[in-house]
Structures are given as structure tokens and as C-alpha cells.
Coordinates of C-alpha atoms in Angstrom, one line a residue:
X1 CA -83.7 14.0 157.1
X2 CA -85.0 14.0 160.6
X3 CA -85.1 12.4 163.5
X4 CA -87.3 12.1 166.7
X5 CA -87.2 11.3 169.7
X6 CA -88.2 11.7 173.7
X7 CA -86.5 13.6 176.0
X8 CA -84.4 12.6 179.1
X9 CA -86.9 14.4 181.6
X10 CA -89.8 13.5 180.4
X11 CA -91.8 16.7 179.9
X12 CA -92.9 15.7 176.0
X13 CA -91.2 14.8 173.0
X14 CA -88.2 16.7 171.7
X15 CA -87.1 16.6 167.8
X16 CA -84.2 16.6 166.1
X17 CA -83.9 17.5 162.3
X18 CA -81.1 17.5 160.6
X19 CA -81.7 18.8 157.0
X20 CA -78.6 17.8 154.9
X21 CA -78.2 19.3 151.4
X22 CA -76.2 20.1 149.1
X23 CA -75.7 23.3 146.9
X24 CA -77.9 25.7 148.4
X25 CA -75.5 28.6 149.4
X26 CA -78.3 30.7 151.6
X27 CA -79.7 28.1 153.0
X28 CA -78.7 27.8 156.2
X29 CA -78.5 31.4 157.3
X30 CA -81.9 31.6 155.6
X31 CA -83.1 29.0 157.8
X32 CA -81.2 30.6 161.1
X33 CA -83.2 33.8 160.5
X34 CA -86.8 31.6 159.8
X35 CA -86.0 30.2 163.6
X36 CA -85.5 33.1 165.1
X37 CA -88.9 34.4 163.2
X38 CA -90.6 31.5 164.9
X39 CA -89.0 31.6 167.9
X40 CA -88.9 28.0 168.0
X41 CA -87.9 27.0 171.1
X42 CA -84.7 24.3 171.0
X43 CA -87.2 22.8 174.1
X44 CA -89.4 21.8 171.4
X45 CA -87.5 21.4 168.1
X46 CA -83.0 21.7 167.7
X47 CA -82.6 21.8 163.7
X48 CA -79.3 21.6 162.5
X49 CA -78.3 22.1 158.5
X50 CA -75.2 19.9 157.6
X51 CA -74.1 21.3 154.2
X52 CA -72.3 19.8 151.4
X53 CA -74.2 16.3 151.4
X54 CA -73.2 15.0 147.7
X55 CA -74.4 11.8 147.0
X56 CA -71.9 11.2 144.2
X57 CA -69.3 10.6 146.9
X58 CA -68.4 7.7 149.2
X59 CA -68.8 9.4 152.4
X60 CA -71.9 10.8 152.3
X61 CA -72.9 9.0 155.4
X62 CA -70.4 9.7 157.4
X63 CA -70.3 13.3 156.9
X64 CA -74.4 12.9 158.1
X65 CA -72.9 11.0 161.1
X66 CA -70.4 13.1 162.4
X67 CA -72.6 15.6 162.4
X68 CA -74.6 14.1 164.8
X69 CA -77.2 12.4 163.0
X70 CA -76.3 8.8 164.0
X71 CA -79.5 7.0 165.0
X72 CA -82.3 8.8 163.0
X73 CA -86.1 7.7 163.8
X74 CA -87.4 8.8 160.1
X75 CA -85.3 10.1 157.2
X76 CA -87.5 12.1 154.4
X77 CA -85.7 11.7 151.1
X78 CA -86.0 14.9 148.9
X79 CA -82.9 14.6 146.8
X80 CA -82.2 14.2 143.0
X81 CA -80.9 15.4 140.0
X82 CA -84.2 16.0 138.4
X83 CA -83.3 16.8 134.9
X84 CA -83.8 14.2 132.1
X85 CA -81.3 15.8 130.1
X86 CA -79.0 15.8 132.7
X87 CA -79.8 12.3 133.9
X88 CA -79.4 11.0 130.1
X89 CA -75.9 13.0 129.7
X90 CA -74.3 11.7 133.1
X91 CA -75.7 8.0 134.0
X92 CA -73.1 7.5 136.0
X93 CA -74.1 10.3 138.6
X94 CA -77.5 10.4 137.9
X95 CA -77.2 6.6 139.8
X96 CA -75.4 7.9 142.7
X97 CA -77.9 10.5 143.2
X98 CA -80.9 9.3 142.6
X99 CA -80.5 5.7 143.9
X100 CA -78.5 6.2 147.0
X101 CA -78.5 2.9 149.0
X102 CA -76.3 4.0 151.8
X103 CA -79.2 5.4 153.9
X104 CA -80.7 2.6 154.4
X105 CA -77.7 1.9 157.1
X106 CA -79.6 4.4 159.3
X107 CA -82.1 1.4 159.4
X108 CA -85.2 4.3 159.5
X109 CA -88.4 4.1 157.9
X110 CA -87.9 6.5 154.9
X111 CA -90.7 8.7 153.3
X112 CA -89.0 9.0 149.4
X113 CA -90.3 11.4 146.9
X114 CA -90.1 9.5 143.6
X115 CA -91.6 10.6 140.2
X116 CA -94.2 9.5 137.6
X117 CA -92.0 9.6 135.4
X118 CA -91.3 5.9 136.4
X119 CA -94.7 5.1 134.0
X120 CA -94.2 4.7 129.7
X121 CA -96.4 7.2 129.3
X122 CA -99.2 5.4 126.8
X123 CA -102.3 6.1 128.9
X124 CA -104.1 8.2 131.3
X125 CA -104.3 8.4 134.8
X126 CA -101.8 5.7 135.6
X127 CA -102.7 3.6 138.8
X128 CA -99.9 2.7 141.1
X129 CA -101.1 -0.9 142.3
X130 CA -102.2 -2.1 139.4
X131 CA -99.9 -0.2 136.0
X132 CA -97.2 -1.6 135.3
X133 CA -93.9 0.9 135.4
X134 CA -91.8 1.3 132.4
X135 CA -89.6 4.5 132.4
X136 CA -88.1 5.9 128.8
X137 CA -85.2 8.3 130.2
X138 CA -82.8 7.4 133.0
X139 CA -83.8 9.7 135.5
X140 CA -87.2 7.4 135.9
X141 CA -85.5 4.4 135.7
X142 CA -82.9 5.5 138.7
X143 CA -85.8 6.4 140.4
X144 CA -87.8 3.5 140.3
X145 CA -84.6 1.2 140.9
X146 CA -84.6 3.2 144.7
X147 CA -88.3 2.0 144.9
X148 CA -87.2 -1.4 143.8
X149 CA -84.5 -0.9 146.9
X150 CA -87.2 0.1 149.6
X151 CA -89.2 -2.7 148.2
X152 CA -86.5 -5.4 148.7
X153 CA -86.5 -6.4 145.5
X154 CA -83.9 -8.9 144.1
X155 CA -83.9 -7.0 140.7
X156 CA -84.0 -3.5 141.0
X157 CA -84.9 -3.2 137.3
X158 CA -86.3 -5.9 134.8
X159 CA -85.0 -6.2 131.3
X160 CA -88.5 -4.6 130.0
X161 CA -87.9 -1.7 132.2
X162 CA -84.6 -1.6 131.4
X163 CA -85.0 -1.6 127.5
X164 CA -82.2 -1.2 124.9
X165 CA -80.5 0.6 127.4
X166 CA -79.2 -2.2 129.5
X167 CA -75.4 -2.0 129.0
X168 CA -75.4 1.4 130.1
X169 CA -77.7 1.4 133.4
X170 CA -76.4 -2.0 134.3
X171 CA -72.8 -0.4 134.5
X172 CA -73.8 2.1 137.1
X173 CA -76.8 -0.2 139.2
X174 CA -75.8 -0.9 142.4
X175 CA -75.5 -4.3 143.2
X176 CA -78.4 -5.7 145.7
X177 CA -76.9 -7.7 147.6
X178 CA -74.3 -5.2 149.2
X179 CA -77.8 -3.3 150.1
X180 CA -78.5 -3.1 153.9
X181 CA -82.2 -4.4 154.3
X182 CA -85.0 -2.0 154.0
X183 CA -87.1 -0.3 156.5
X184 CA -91.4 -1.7 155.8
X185 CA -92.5 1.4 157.8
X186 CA -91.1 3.6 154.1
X187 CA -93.1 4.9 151.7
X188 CA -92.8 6.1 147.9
X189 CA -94.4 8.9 146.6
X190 CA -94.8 9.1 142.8
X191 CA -94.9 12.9 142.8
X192 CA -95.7 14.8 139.6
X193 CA -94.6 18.2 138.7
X194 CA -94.9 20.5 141.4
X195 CA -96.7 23.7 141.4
X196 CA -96.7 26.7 144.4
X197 CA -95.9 30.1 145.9
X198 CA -92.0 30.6 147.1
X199 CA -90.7 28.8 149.9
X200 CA -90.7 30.9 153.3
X201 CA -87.0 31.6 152.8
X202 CA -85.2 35.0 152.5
X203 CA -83.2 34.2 149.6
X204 CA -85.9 31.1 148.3
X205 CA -85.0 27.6 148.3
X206 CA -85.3 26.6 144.1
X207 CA -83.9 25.6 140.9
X208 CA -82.8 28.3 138.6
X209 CA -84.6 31.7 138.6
X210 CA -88.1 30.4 139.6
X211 CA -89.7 28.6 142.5
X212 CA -92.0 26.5 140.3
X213 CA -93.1 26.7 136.6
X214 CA -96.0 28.4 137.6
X215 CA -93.5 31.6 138.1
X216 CA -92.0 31.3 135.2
X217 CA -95.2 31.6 133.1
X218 CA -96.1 34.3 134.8
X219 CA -92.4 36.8 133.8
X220 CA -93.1 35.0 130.2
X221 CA -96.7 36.6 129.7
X222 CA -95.9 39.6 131.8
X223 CA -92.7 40.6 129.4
X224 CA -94.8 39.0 126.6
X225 CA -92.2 36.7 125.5
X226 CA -93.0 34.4 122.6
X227 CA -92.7 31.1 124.5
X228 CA -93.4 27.0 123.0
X229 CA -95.3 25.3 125.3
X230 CA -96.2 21.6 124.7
X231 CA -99.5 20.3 124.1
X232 CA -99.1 16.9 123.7
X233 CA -97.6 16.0 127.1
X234 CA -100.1 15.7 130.1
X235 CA -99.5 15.4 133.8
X236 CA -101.6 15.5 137.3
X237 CA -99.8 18.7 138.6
X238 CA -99.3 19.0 142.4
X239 CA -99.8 21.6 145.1
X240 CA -96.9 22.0 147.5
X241 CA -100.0 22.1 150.0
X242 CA -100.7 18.8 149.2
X243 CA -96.9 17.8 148.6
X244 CA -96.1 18.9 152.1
X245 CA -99.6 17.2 153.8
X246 CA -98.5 13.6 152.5
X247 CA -94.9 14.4 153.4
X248 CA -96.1 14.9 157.3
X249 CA -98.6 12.5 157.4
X250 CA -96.4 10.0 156.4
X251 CA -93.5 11.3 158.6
X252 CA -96.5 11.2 161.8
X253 CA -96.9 7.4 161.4
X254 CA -93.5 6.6 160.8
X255 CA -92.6 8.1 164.2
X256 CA -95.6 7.3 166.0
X257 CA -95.6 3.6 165.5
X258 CA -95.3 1.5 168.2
X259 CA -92.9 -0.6 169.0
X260 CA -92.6 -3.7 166.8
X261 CA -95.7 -2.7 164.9
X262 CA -94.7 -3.4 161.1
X263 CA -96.6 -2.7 157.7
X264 CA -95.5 -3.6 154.3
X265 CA -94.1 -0.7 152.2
X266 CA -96.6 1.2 149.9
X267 CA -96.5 3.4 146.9
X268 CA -98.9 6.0 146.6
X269 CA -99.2 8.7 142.9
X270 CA -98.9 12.1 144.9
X271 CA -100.5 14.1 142.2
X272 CA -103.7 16.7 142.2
X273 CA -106.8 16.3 140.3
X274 CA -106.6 17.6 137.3
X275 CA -104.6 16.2 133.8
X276 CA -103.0 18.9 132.1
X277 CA -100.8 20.0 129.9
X278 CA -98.3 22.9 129.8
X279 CA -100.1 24.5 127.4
X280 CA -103.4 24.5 129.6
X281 CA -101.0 25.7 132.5
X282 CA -100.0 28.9 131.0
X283 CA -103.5 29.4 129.3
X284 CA -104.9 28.9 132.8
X285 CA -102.8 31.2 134.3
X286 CA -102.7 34.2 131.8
X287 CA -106.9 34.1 132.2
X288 CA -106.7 34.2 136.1
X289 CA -103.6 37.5 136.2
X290 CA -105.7 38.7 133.3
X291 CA -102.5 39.0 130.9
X292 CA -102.6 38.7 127.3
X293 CA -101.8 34.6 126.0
X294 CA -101.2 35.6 122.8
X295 CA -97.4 35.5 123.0
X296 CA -98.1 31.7 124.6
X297 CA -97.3 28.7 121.7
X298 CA -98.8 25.9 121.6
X299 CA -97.2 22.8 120.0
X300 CA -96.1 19.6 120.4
X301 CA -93.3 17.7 121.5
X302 CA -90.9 16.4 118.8
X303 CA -91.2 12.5 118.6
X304 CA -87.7 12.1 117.8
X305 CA -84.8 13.8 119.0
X306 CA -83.6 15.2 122.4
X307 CA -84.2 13.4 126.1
X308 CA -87.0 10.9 125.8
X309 CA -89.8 11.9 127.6
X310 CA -93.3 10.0 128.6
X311 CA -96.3 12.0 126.9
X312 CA -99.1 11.1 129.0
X313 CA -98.4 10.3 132.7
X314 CA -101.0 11.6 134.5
X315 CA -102.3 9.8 137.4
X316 CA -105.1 8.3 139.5
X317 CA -104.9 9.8 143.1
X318 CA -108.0 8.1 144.8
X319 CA -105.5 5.9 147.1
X320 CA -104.0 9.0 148.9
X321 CA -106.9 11.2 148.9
X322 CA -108.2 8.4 151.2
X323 CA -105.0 8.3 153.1
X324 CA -104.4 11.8 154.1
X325 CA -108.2 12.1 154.6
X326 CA -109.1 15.1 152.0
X327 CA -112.1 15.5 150.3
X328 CA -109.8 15.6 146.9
X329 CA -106.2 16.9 146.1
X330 CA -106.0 20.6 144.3
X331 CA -106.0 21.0 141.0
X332 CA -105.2 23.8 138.5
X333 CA -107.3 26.2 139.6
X334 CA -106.8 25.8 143.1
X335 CA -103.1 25.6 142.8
X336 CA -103.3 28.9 140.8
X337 CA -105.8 30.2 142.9
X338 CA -104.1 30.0 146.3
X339 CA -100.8 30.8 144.7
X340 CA -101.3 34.1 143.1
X341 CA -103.4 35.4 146.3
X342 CA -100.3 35.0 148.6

């Protein structure tokens, strides 16, 4: 979350950030020893961690306020519990997380990283103004219901969207009219999976034993462990690069706007510009760190059984190539490219 704002003597802008999370244990002396790297100035920037932020719980908002985070200019919404299968095993939390009205009490324009996950799956190169959204698992549909919330929307999901799984979702949807109204200035980012080098952080800043997938393939081919990767499942994988460019773009104007100045709130796919599958990723890969690919499987995904999962949701990104003003997003090769030459 962050926040913005001028300062009493007028000498330029001072901002505050206030990054609230939840179980990263090294995180905040990891980010205590990045500052001091920097030597950011407090003049120029004051960032303050505020740990233990659950969503799950009741007062997550006023932990964030006594803090210090009270009026907040922008808010950039990373959080989730990402996992299908752990989405599909606890609906209930999967809701709180992933859908968590109370921040739009702050009022602030928010910048929310969604998923394309939110689309069936049945074609390629979904496009966001124009394809319908229809998510199979519960993590997409507790994403798109907090689109549906920054949207305004009356229904947060119709009964196509919600499917034969009504009774459950409906149990744990928050009701919309206890929902403070939304900010216009917010935007929704369907990201898709996310590829990269480490974060900057001592101790890294990740889920599990890897920063990205990309990682992971590499200690599979390097220890030549027989792995299955899915051919049948296709996606427009991301570059943090790119992740991180919308992110402040989007933060930029929803600072900078003037006063009273008001847009509607858009969705943009945040994807690169390549569809592939796993399978092509770790082929990829194991050709550019010259590694043998023979312990690399490829098969497909069972049709029945296990977490439902959309096979082909890759994505047209021409709308925020023209918005952030690049000639085109990444794709595998540079993603792969710039990663491995860090």
C-alpha cells in the first residue's frame, strides 16, 4: 500500500509507503538493510512495514490505521492466496483474502493485481473488453468478484460465472451493499504467471523454495530430475520488468491526478507476448543454460480429477502495450534472456 503526499515546507513531494504483509518473516529487516543500501533519504521517501496484515480477520484495517496509514493517496493490492488447490479446499478464506472489501474505506484509487485465470479457458488470446469471463476454480472467481467490487457492480458474480458452485461461493460472497463505494481512478490488472530473477532482498521475497518457475526448472534439469510438465495448458507469461512498469505507471496517474479529475475504472491483461506452455518453458530454458531436457516430460493435464484448471488462457496485450508506451511486452526469450544474465 502507499501513500503520497506534499510536504509542509514545500521543497517537493515527500512519500509515504506503507507495505503491509503478512507472513514474510525477513522481510522487514531485509528491507531495513535495502534502505540503508540506497541511502534513501526519509527527505525523499519514509517506508514503514506493518507486519501481520491477515485478511482473514476483522481488523485488518485497523491494524493498517494504527500504524499510521490513515489517509492513503493510492493503495497497490498485491495480496492473495494464489493456489487453486488451496482456494478450492478453503472457500471460506480464499473469499476473505482474495476479495477484501474493507480497503475500499481508505477511499484511494487502487491498482489490483488480478489473474487470467478469471477466463474459461476455451480459446486463445482472451481480450479483456470484449471476452466474456467465466472462472472454473474458486481462486478466479474470488478474484473477479473484487473486480466486480472496483467496478461497482450490483452482482459481484452472475449465475454463469458462478456455475454449479453457487451454494458454496454464495455462502462466503460478501454482500454489496455493506461495500463502501469504489475509487474510478483503480485499475485491474489480469496478470498471468509471472516469470523473473530474485527480488533484491537478502533473504528473497517468494513462495516456497523458488522466486518464479523459471528457477525451479532450472535445479530440475540441473540435478536432472525426471519432472511432468503439461503441454496442454497455455498462458501469456509475464516479465516482472513488465509487471513492475504497469504497476508504476498506473500508481504515477493515480497520484498525479488532479483534483476532481475522474476516469472510469479499466481492466487491462498484464501478460507478455508469447503463448506458451510449461512444457515450451522448460524446453526453452534447458536450450538457452545448455542443459540436457531429456529428463523434462511432457504430457498433459488430466481432464478429470484434481483443482479445475482453465487450459488455454492466454491473452491479447495490445491495450497496455499502448498504455505503458512499449514497443511490445517480453516474451520467453526475453524473460529468459534477461533473467539468466543477472
Amino acid at each position: 500500500q502507499g501513500v503520497g503526499g506534499e510536504t509542509d515546507s514545500n521543497e517537493g513531494v515527500t512519500y509515504e509507503i506503507f507495505l503491509a504483509y503478512n507472513a514474510l518473516s525477513t522481510f522487514e529487516d531485509d528491507l531495513n538493510v535495502l534502505l540503508k543500501d540506497m541511502k534513501l533519504h526519509p527527505s525523499i521517501a519514509r517506508i514503514q512495514a506493518i507486519p501481520n496484515i491477515d485478511f482473514s480477520t476483522s481488523d485488518y484495517i485497523q491494524k493498517i490505521q494504527s500504524a499510521g496509514a490513515t489517509t492513503l493517496d493510492a493503495i497497490i493490492h498485491l495480496a492473495a492466496f494464489s493456489s487453486p488447490w488451496f482456494c478450492e479446499n478453503n472457500v471460506s478464506d480464499a473469499w476473505k483474502v482474495n476479495c477484501p472489501v474493507g480497503l475500499l474505506s481508505f477511499g484511494a484509487p487502487i491498482t489490483y493485481l488480478s489473474t487470467d485465470q478469471v477466463y474459461e479457458g476455451t480459446k486463445s488470446y482472451y481480450q479483456e473488453d470484449t471476452d466474456e469471463t467465466l472462472p472454473v476454480n474458486v481462486y478466479g472467481r474470488t478474484k473477479l468478484a473484487f473486480e466486480r467490487v472496483l467496478l461497482g457492480s450490483d452482482t459481484l458474480l452472475s449465475e454463469i460465472e458462478l456455475g454449479g458452485n453457487s451454494s458454496s461461493d454464495c455462502k462466503h460472497m460478501p454482500d454489496t451493499k455493506s461495500i463502501p463505494p469504489p475509487n474510478p481512478n483503480s485499475t485491474i490488472l489480469r496478470s498471468s504467471l509471472i516469470l523473473g530473477g530474485p527480488t533484491p532482498l537478502k533473504n528473497g521475497c517468494r513462495k516456497g523454495s523458488f522466486p518464479s518457475f523459471l528457477q525451479f526448472i532450472e535445479s530440475r534439469l540441473k540435478s536432472s530430475t525426471p519432472t511432468d510438465y503439461f503441454i496442454n495448458e497455455f498462458r501469456s507469461v509475464v516479465h516482472i520488468k513488465d509487471v513492475l512498469r504497469a504497476i508504476m505507471h498506473f500508481l504515477n496517474k493515480a497520484i498525479e491526478r488532479k483534483a476532481g479529475s475522474r476516469r472510469k475504472v479499466e481492466i487491462y491483461n498484464l501478460g507478455g507476448s508469447t503463448r506458451v506452455s510449461r512444457y515450451d518453458i522448460a524446453l526453452k530454458l534447458a536450450t538457452h543454460l545448455k542443459l540436457d531436457h531429456s529428463t523434462a516430460n511432457g504430457v498433459d493435464r488430466p481432464a478429470i480429477g484434481g483443482v479445475p484448471s482453465p487450459p488455454d488462457i492466454s491473452m491479447n496485450v495490445g491495450k497496455i502495450t499502448n498504455e505503458i508506451e512499449v514497443a511490445k511486452m517480453d516474451g520467453l526469450d526475453e524473460i529468459i534472456e534477461h533473467t539468466f544474465s543477472i
